[in-house]
Amino acid sequence: MKSKLVLSLLALGIAGSAFAQIKPEDAIKWRQSGYGAMEWSMARIKMNIDGSFNKEEVIKSANVIQAIANSGMGSLYLPGTDKGKGWEATRAKPEIWTEKEKLTKAGGAFNREANELARIAATGDAAAVKAQFGKLADTCKGCHDDFKAKK
Amino acid sequence: MKSKLVLSLLALGIAGSAFAQIKPEDAIKWRQSGYGAMEWSMARIKMNIDGSFNKEEVIKSANVIQAIANSGMGSLYLPGTDKGKGWEATRAKPEIWTEKEKLTKAGGAFNREANELARIAATGDAAAVKAQFGKLADTCKGCHDDFKAKK
């Protein structure tokens, strides 16, 4: 049983000592993945707002955003990951490491609005989802403006 | 208010008509992002199993996996996305589109084990998390063997 688990983990590239320390390229790739999954979820909610509103689809999308928002992805902004490549070169601005107070405030606002969107999505109220989606998008944009370099 | 929302969405690259149809490169990027976020979460749980066990960190990680597992990411395997590049060239095997029954079964097993891991993580029982993590990893590996091309 144990050897089967080890084999599975090796096959997945998840082997013991490899994760005693997270490689910078993995940290960058994983945070880009988190944002990518949220981008999909935001896009999907937008399609439901603009088109026919499928309550279950909106709930699933809001749940993904909420889980990632609450995951503590900030732990992936490790020292040495201000430069480097994950899926692509990181666009993290130096301010992430120098303006902690501002970043914490922006992150807190994002988390609050993400949790609120998940709460509202569960009610199935399309108009309320639309309003809350806008509030959440504002917090995304605010953080990108300050902490993410333009392409 | 409305124009502010529109501006925010434009800034995020989420503009109305752009999502009437999902671009193949976005579909591929978004599903790669979902797997990347789950890879991080699996790695983080593994670090907690191998090292000092932080219940909250494991719960957060299991919640990310659960939310993505239940998100219906299968909808991103759109026609025309069997080839092409998201973050990188897709490694989706043709069998995804030809072996529906096998795929549905594999996806169902993955969802069940992901939901079970989230349930167990909430109890904080490290030994039970370890056992369930192994079961979930087996379903990841099973699906990769059949439906994901090797590098």
mmCIF file of C-alpha atoms in Angstrom:
data_model
loop_
_atom_site.group_PDB
_atom_site.id
_atom_site.type_symbol
_atom_site.label_atom_id
_atom_site.label_comp_id
_atom_site.label_asym_id
_atom_site.label_seq_id
_atom_site.Cartn_x
_atom_site.Cartn_y
_atom_site.Cartn_z
ATOM 1 C CA MET A 1 0.000 0.000 0.000
ATOM 2 C CA LYS A 2 2.738 2.361 0.978
ATOM 3 C CA SER A 3 4.880 1.539 -2.033
ATOM 4 C CA LYS A 4 1.845 2.059 -4.266
ATOM 5 C CA LEU A 5 1.416 5.537 -2.804
ATOM 6 C CA VAL A 6 5.081 6.319 -3.318
ATOM 7 C CA LEU A 7 4.883 5.117 -6.917
ATOM 8 C CA SER A 8 1.838 7.274 -7.553
ATOM 9 C CA LEU A 9 3.532 10.307 -6.089
ATOM 10 C CA LEU A 10 6.682 9.724 -8.089
ATOM 11 C CA ALA A 11 4.586 9.454 -11.225
ATOM 12 C CA LEU A 12 2.957 12.780 -10.387
ATOM 13 C CA GLY A 13 6.308 14.382 -9.751
ATOM 14 C CA ILE A 14 5.477 14.740 -6.070
ATOM 15 C CA ALA A 15 8.311 13.049 -4.228
ATOM 16 C CA GLY A 16 9.305 13.605 -0.631
ATOM 17 C CA SER A 17 12.450 15.647 -0.485
ATOM 18 C CA ALA A 18 11.620 17.587 -3.643
ATOM 19 C CA PHE A 19 9.194 19.648 -1.591
ATOM 20 C CA ALA A 20 11.227 20.262 1.493
ATOM 21 C CA GLN A 21 11.944 23.464 -0.386
ATOM 22 C CA ILE A 22 9.767 24.876 -3.119
ATOM 23 C CA LYS A 23 11.659 25.662 -6.303
ATOM 24 C CA PRO A 24 11.256 29.292 -7.416
ATOM 25 C CA GLU A 25 9.992 28.207 -10.853
ATOM 26 C CA ASP A 26 7.318 26.063 -9.206
ATOM 27 C CA ALA A 27 6.240 28.892 -6.902
ATOM 28 C CA ILE A 28 5.856 31.203 -9.911
ATOM 29 C CA LYS A 29 4.054 28.574 -11.984
ATOM 30 C CA TRP A 30 1.687 27.721 -9.147
ATOM 31 C CA ARG A 31 0.682 31.307 -8.445
ATOM 32 C CA GLN A 32 0.178 31.924 -12.175
ATOM 33 C CA SER A 33 -1.995 28.811 -12.182
ATOM 34 C CA GLY A 34 -4.082 30.134 -9.309
ATOM 35 C CA TYR A 35 -4.694 33.418 -11.129
ATOM 36 C CA GLY A 36 -5.422 31.506 -14.343
ATOM 37 C CA ALA A 37 -8.058 29.369 -12.627
ATOM 38 C CA MET A 38 -9.638 32.531 -11.215
ATOM 39 C CA GLU A 39 -9.531 34.217 -14.633
ATOM 40 C CA TRP A 40 -11.505 31.310 -16.053
ATOM 41 C CA SER A 41 -13.987 31.497 -13.194
ATOM 42 C CA MET A 42 -14.464 35.248 -13.590
ATOM 43 C CA ALA A 43 -14.929 34.836 -17.340
ATOM 44 C CA ARG A 44 -17.482 32.090 -16.774
ATOM 45 C CA ILE A 45 -19.477 34.171 -14.325
ATOM 46 C CA LYS A 46 -19.380 37.061 -16.800
ATOM 47 C CA MET A 47 -20.772 34.796 -19.525
ATOM 48 C CA ASN A 48 -23.599 33.831 -17.184
ATOM 49 C CA ILE A 49 -24.333 37.472 -16.382
ATOM 50 C CA ASP A 50 -24.336 38.461 -20.051
ATOM 51 C CA GLY A 51 -26.092 35.365 -21.346
ATOM 52 C CA SER A 52 -28.412 32.824 -19.838
ATOM 53 C CA PHE A 53 -27.852 32.602 -16.069
ATOM 54 C CA ASN A 54 -27.043 29.091 -14.876
ATOM 55 C CA LYS A 55 -27.059 29.193 -11.085
ATOM 56 C CA GLU A 56 -25.016 26.004 -10.635
ATOM 57 C CA GLU A 57 -22.306 27.160 -13.018
ATOM 58 C CA VAL A 58 -22.006 30.470 -11.189
ATOM 59 C CA ILE A 59 -21.807 28.717 -7.819
ATOM 60 C CA LYS A 60 -19.047 26.392 -9.051
ATOM 61 C CA SER A 61 -17.073 29.321 -10.439
ATOM 62 C CA ALA A 62 -17.497 31.434 -7.307
ATOM 63 C CA ASN A 63 -16.400 28.469 -5.191
ATOM 64 C CA VAL A 64 -13.166 28.148 -7.164
ATOM 65 C CA ILE A 65 -12.428 31.852 -6.687
ATOM 66 C CA GLN A 66 -13.270 31.643 -2.985
ATOM 67 C CA ALA A 67 -11.101 28.571 -2.364
ATOM 68 C CA ILE A 68 -8.110 30.114 -4.114
ATOM 69 C CA ALA A 69 -8.649 33.507 -2.473
ATOM 70 C CA ASN A 70 -8.574 31.814 0.927
ATOM 71 C CA SER A 71 -5.715 29.438 0.122
ATOM 72 C CA GLY A 72 -2.925 31.705 1.286
ATOM 73 C CA MET A 73 -1.329 32.034 -2.141
ATOM 74 C CA GLY A 74 0.789 34.831 -0.696
ATOM 75 C CA SER A 75 3.063 32.083 0.624
ATOM 76 C CA LEU A 76 4.187 31.522 -2.975
ATOM 77 C CA TYR A 77 5.798 34.972 -3.157
ATOM 78 C CA LEU A 78 8.978 33.500 -1.745
ATOM 79 C CA PRO A 79 12.268 35.356 -1.612
ATOM 80 C CA GLY A 80 13.946 34.908 -4.981
ATOM 81 C CA THR A 81 10.684 34.734 -6.928
ATOM 82 C CA ASP A 82 10.614 38.422 -7.871
ATOM 83 C CA LYS A 83 12.309 37.420 -11.108
ATOM 84 C CA GLY A 84 12.107 34.154 -13.000
ATOM 85 C CA LYS A 85 9.795 32.064 -15.083
ATOM 86 C CA GLY A 86 6.916 29.778 -14.188
ATOM 87 C CA TRP A 87 4.526 29.227 -17.086
ATOM 88 C CA GLU A 88 5.938 32.558 -18.272
ATOM 89 C CA ALA A 89 8.154 35.281 -16.831
ATOM 90 C CA THR A 90 6.685 36.610 -13.626
ATOM 91 C CA ARG A 91 5.022 40.013 -13.803
ATOM 92 C CA ALA A 92 5.187 40.521 -10.048
ATOM 93 C CA LYS A 93 6.296 44.092 -9.275
ATOM 94 C CA PRO A 94 8.974 44.722 -6.618
ATOM 95 C CA GLU A 95 6.299 46.526 -4.570
ATOM 96 C CA ILE A 96 4.952 43.108 -3.536
ATOM 97 C CA TRP A 97 8.002 42.732 -1.330
ATOM 98 C CA THR A 98 8.341 46.344 -0.267
ATOM 99 C CA GLU A 99 4.780 47.567 0.325
ATOM 100 C CA LYS A 100 3.504 44.935 2.715
ATOM 101 C CA GLU A 101 0.835 47.070 4.350
ATOM 102 C CA LYS A 102 -0.713 48.136 1.059
ATOM 103 C CA LEU A 103 -0.557 44.557 -0.230
ATOM 104 C CA THR A 104 -2.196 43.132 2.882
ATOM 105 C CA LYS A 105 -5.008 45.667 2.569
ATOM 106 C CA ALA A 106 -5.538 44.853 -1.122
ATOM 107 C CA GLY A 107 -5.461 41.126 -0.424
ATOM 108 C CA GLY A 108 -7.935 41.512 2.414
ATOM 109 C CA ALA A 109 -10.387 43.430 0.221
ATOM 110 C CA PHE A 110 -10.113 40.765 -2.473
ATOM 111 C CA ASN A 111 -10.774 37.972 0.023
ATOM 112 C CA ARG A 112 -13.781 39.748 1.483
ATOM 113 C CA GLU A 113 -15.387 40.331 -1.909
ATOM 114 C CA ALA A 114 -14.591 36.773 -3.055
ATOM 115 C CA ASN A 115 -16.253 35.310 0.040
ATOM 116 C CA GLU A 116 -19.222 37.608 -0.461
ATOM 117 C CA LEU A 117 -19.569 36.545 -4.113
ATOM 118 C CA ALA A 118 -19.660 32.870 -3.093
ATOM 119 C CA ARG A 119 -22.321 33.687 -0.510
ATOM 120 C CA ILE A 120 -24.440 35.602 -3.014
ATOM 121 C CA ALA A 121 -23.946 33.028 -5.803
ATOM 122 C CA ALA A 122 -25.551 30.393 -3.571
ATOM 123 C CA THR A 123 -28.748 32.469 -3.449
ATOM 124 C CA GLY A 124 -29.078 32.376 -7.253
ATOM 125 C CA ASP A 125 -29.949 36.104 -7.390
ATOM 126 C CA ALA A 126 -28.558 37.102 -10.797
ATOM 127 C CA ALA A 127 -28.772 40.868 -10.205
ATOM 128 C CA ALA A 128 -26.976 40.580 -6.873
ATOM 129 C CA VAL A 129 -24.321 38.355 -8.475
ATOM 130 C CA LYS A 130 -23.764 40.991 -11.152
ATOM 131 C CA ALA A 131 -23.303 43.749 -8.570
ATOM 132 C CA GLN A 132 -20.959 41.677 -6.420
ATOM 133 C CA PHE A 133 -19.010 40.476 -9.457
ATOM 134 C CA GLY A 134 -18.282 44.131 -10.224
ATOM 135 C CA LYS A 135 -17.037 44.744 -6.688
ATOM 136 C CA LEU A 136 -14.765 41.717 -6.868
ATOM 137 C CA ALA A 137 -13.435 42.720 -10.294
ATOM 138 C CA ASP A 138 -12.572 46.137 -8.868
ATOM 139 C CA THR A 139 -10.380 44.520 -6.215
ATOM 140 C CA CYS A 140 -8.634 42.401 -8.885
ATOM 141 C CA LYS A 141 -7.953 45.489 -10.955
ATOM 142 C CA GLY A 142 -6.748 47.510 -7.980
ATOM 143 C CA CYS A 143 -4.167 44.872 -7.110
ATOM 144 C CA HIS A 144 -3.038 44.435 -10.720
ATOM 145 C CA ASP A 145 -2.579 48.195 -11.091
ATOM 146 C CA ASP A 146 -0.291 48.337 -8.088
ATOM 147 C CA PHE A 147 1.457 44.989 -8.075
ATOM 148 C CA LYS A 148 1.392 43.424 -11.557
ATOM 149 C CA ALA A 149 3.498 44.702 -14.452
ATOM 150 C CA LYS A 150 1.759 45.321 -17.759
ATOM 151 C CA LYS A 151 2.645 43.113 -20.716
ATOM 152 C CA MET B 1 -21.131 52.628 -11.502
ATOM 153 C CA LYS B 2 -21.804 50.627 -14.606
ATOM 154 C CA SER B 3 -19.008 52.300 -16.556
ATOM 155 C CA LYS B 4 -16.644 51.621 -13.665
ATOM 156 C CA LEU B 5 -17.506 47.934 -13.875
ATOM 157 C CA VAL B 6 -16.957 47.912 -17.625
ATOM 158 C CA LEU B 7 -13.603 49.638 -17.182
ATOM 159 C CA SER B 8 -12.552 47.117 -14.557
ATOM 160 C CA LEU B 9 -13.514 44.230 -16.788
ATOM 161 C CA LEU B 10 -11.717 45.694 -19.763
ATOM 162 C CA ALA B 11 -8.623 46.117 -17.618
ATOM 163 C CA LEU B 12 -8.865 42.458 -16.632
ATOM 164 C CA GLY B 13 -9.291 41.387 -20.210
ATOM 165 C CA ILE B 14 -12.835 40.289 -19.497
ATOM 166 C CA ALA B 15 -14.989 42.143 -21.968
ATOM 167 C CA GLY B 16 -18.473 41.194 -23.056
ATOM 168 C CA SER B 17 -18.344 39.743 -26.523
ATOM 169 C CA ALA B 18 -14.874 38.264 -26.028
ATOM 170 C CA PHE B 19 -16.476 35.468 -24.052
ATOM 171 C CA ALA B 20 -19.488 34.746 -26.174
ATOM 172 C CA GLN B 21 -17.097 32.116 -27.472
ATOM 173 C CA ILE B 22 -14.098 30.821 -25.573
ATOM 174 C CA LYS B 23 -10.901 30.970 -27.582
ATOM 175 C CA PRO B 24 -9.144 27.566 -27.829
ATOM 176 C CA GLU B 25 -5.920 29.028 -26.384
ATOM 177 C CA ASP B 26 -7.855 30.325 -23.369
ATOM 178 C CA ALA B 27 -9.578 26.986 -22.821
ATOM 179 C CA ILE B 28 -6.203 25.211 -22.863
ATOM 180 C CA LYS B 29 -4.582 27.820 -20.606
ATOM 181 C CA TRP B 30 -7.446 27.708 -18.130
ATOM 182 C CA ARG B 31 -7.465 23.942 -17.798
ATOM 183 C CA GLN B 32 -3.664 23.921 -17.399
ATOM 184 C CA SER B 33 -4.141 26.556 -14.695
ATOM 185 C CA GLY B 34 -6.679 24.387 -12.893
ATOM 186 C CA TYR B 35 -4.286 21.437 -12.867
ATOM 187 C CA GLY B 36 -1.425 23.736 -11.803
ATOM 188 C CA ALA B 37 -3.411 25.027 -8.835
ATOM 189 C CA MET B 38 -4.203 21.437 -7.856
ATOM 190 C CA GLU B 39 -0.540 20.432 -8.268
ATOM 191 C CA TRP B 40 0.410 23.155 -5.783
ATOM 192 C CA SER B 41 -2.289 22.005 -3.387
ATOM 193 C CA MET B 42 -1.222 18.363 -3.600
ATOM 194 C CA ALA B 43 2.414 19.351 -3.064
ATOM 195 C CA ARG B 44 1.446 21.470 -0.065
ATOM 196 C CA ILE B 45 -0.543 18.658 1.526
ATOM 197 C CA LYS B 46 2.407 16.313 0.917
ATOM 198 C CA MET B 47 4.733 18.754 2.696
ATOM 199 C CA ASN B 48 2.359 18.768 5.656
ATOM 200 C CA ILE B 49 2.232 14.978 5.716
ATOM 201 C CA ASP B 50 6.018 14.676 5.550
ATOM 202 C CA GLY B 51 6.803 17.592 7.841
ATOM 203 C CA SER B 52 4.942 19.366 10.566
ATOM 204 C CA PHE B 53 1.179 19.015 10.050
ATOM 205 C CA ASN B 54 -0.653 22.335 9.869
ATOM 206 C CA LYS B 55 -4.363 21.558 9.881
ATOM 207 C CA GLU B 56 -5.435 24.918 8.431
ATOM 208 C CA GLU B 57 -2.976 24.704 5.565
ATOM 209 C CA VAL B 58 -4.197 21.227 4.673
ATOM 210 C CA ILE B 59 -7.828 22.352 4.792
ATOM 211 C CA LYS B 60 -7.110 25.302 2.498
ATOM 212 C CA SER B 61 -5.287 23.068 0.036
ATOM 213 C CA ALA B 62 -7.992 20.385 0.076
ATOM 214 C CA ASN B 63 -10.637 23.077 -0.486
ATOM 215 C CA VAL B 64 -8.841 24.309 -3.616
ATOM 216 C CA ILE B 65 -8.693 20.768 -5.002
ATOM 217 C CA GLN B 66 -12.336 20.163 -4.123
ATOM 218 C CA ALA B 67 -13.562 23.410 -5.707
ATOM 219 C CA ILE B 68 -11.660 22.758 -8.940
ATOM 220 C CA ALA B 69 -12.652 19.082 -9.012
ATOM 221 C CA ASN B 70 -16.306 20.127 -8.784
ATOM 222 C CA SER B 71 -16.025 23.073 -11.167
ATOM 223 C CA GLY B 72 -16.852 21.166 -14.321
ATOM 224 C CA MET B 73 -13.483 21.751 -15.938
ATOM 225 C CA GLY B 74 -14.460 19.155 -18.531
ATOM 226 C CA SER B 75 -16.326 21.979 -20.278
ATOM 227 C CA LEU B 76 -12.911 23.372 -21.275
ATOM 228 C CA TYR B 77 -12.172 20.342 -23.482
ATOM 229 C CA LEU B 78 -13.920 22.083 -26.342
ATOM 230 C CA PRO B 79 -13.823 20.843 -29.926
ATOM 231 C CA GLY B 80 -10.636 22.174 -31.491
ATOM 232 C CA THR B 81 -8.660 22.120 -28.247
ATOM 233 C CA ASP B 82 -7.078 18.710 -28.840
ATOM 234 C CA LYS B 83 -4.118 20.553 -30.330
ATOM 235 C CA GLY B 84 -2.838 24.018 -29.541
ATOM 236 C CA LYS B 85 -1.087 26.008 -26.873
ATOM 237 C CA GLY B 86 -2.289 27.562 -23.641
ATOM 238 C CA TRP B 87 0.547 28.181 -21.174
ATOM 239 C CA GLU B 88 2.282 25.429 -23.165
ATOM 240 C CA ALA B 89 1.259 22.914 -25.842
ATOM 241 C CA THR B 90 -1.618 20.790 -24.638
ATOM 242 C CA ARG B 91 -0.790 17.235 -23.613
ATOM 243 C CA ALA B 92 -4.385 16.104 -23.859
ATOM 244 C CA LYS B 93 -4.544 12.712 -25.598
ATOM 245 C CA PRO B 94 -7.120 12.100 -28.347
ATOM 246 C CA GLU B 95 -8.740 9.515 -26.045
ATOM 247 C CA ILE B 96 -10.329 12.398 -24.109
ATOM 248 C CA TRP B 97 -12.652 12.902 -27.034
ATOM 249 C CA THR B 98 -13.078 9.268 -28.030
ATOM 250 C CA GLU B 99 -13.324 7.345 -24.751
ATOM 251 C CA LYS B 100 -16.108 9.233 -23.021
ATOM 252 C CA GLU B 101 -17.246 6.397 -20.800
ATOM 253 C CA LYS B 102 -13.766 5.686 -19.443
ATOM 254 C CA LEU B 103 -13.154 9.408 -18.950
ATOM 255 C CA THR B 104 -16.420 9.937 -17.088
ATOM 256 C CA LYS B 105 -15.575 7.048 -14.775
ATOM 257 C CA ALA B 106 -12.064 8.409 -14.104
ATOM 258 C CA GLY B 107 -13.414 11.917 -13.511
ATOM 259 C CA GLY B 108 -16.071 10.580 -11.159
ATOM 260 C CA ALA B 109 -13.496 8.689 -9.088
ATOM 261 C CA PHE B 110 -11.318 11.796 -8.874
ATOM 262 C CA ASN B 111 -14.253 13.941 -7.722
ATOM 263 C CA ARG B 112 -15.283 11.425 -5.078
ATOM 264 C CA GLU B 113 -11.786 11.184 -3.616
ATOM 265 C CA ALA B 114 -11.322 14.974 -3.746
ATOM 266 C CA ASN B 115 -14.562 15.544 -1.851
ATOM 267 C CA GLU B 116 -13.571 12.884 0.652
ATOM 268 C CA LEU B 117 -10.156 14.505 1.186
ATOM 269 C CA ALA B 118 -11.813 17.854 1.934
ATOM 270 C CA ARG B 119 -14.124 16.148 4.414
ATOM 271 C CA ILE B 120 -11.249 14.371 6.146
ATOM 272 C CA ALA B 121 -8.983 17.438 6.125
ATOM 273 C CA ALA B 122 -11.588 19.298 8.175
ATOM 274 C CA THR B 123 -11.225 16.713 10.948
ATOM 275 C CA GLY B 124 -7.502 17.422 11.276
ATOM 276 C CA ASP B 125 -6.675 13.705 11.483
ATOM 277 C CA ALA B 126 -3.189 13.568 9.944
ATOM 278 C CA ALA B 127 -3.110 9.787 9.469
ATOM 279 C CA ALA B 128 -6.499 9.793 7.751
ATOM 280 C CA VAL B 129 -5.387 12.705 5.538
ATOM 281 C CA LYS B 130 -2.319 10.723 4.518
ATOM 282 C CA ALA B 131 -4.373 7.674 3.579
ATOM 283 C CA GLN B 132 -6.933 9.709 1.639
ATOM 284 C CA PHE B 133 -4.218 11.761 -0.063
ATOM 285 C CA GLY B 134 -2.844 8.474 -1.434
ATOM 286 C CA LYS B 135 -6.256 7.481 -2.773
ATOM 287 C CA LEU B 136 -6.682 10.845 -4.468
ATOM 288 C CA ALA B 137 -3.170 10.721 -5.947
ATOM 289 C CA ASP B 138 -3.999 7.315 -7.420
ATOM 290 C CA THR B 139 -6.966 8.789 -9.284
ATOM 291 C CA CYS B 140 -4.771 11.639 -10.607
ATOM 292 C CA LYS B 141 -2.209 9.141 -11.836
ATOM 293 C CA GLY B 142 -4.810 6.863 -13.378
ATOM 294 C CA CYS B 143 -6.218 9.715 -15.438
ATOM 295 C CA HIS B 144 -2.778 10.997 -16.457
ATOM 296 C CA ASP B 145 -1.750 7.501 -17.614
ATOM 297 C CA ASP B 146 -4.746 7.223 -19.897
ATOM 298 C CA PHE B 147 -5.414 10.778 -21.010
ATOM 299 C CA LYS B 148 -2.274 12.904 -20.656
ATOM 300 C CA ALA B 149 0.750 12.553 -22.960
ATOM 301 C CA LYS B 150 4.166 12.232 -21.358
ATOM 302 C CA LYS B 151 6.656 15.042 -21.817
#
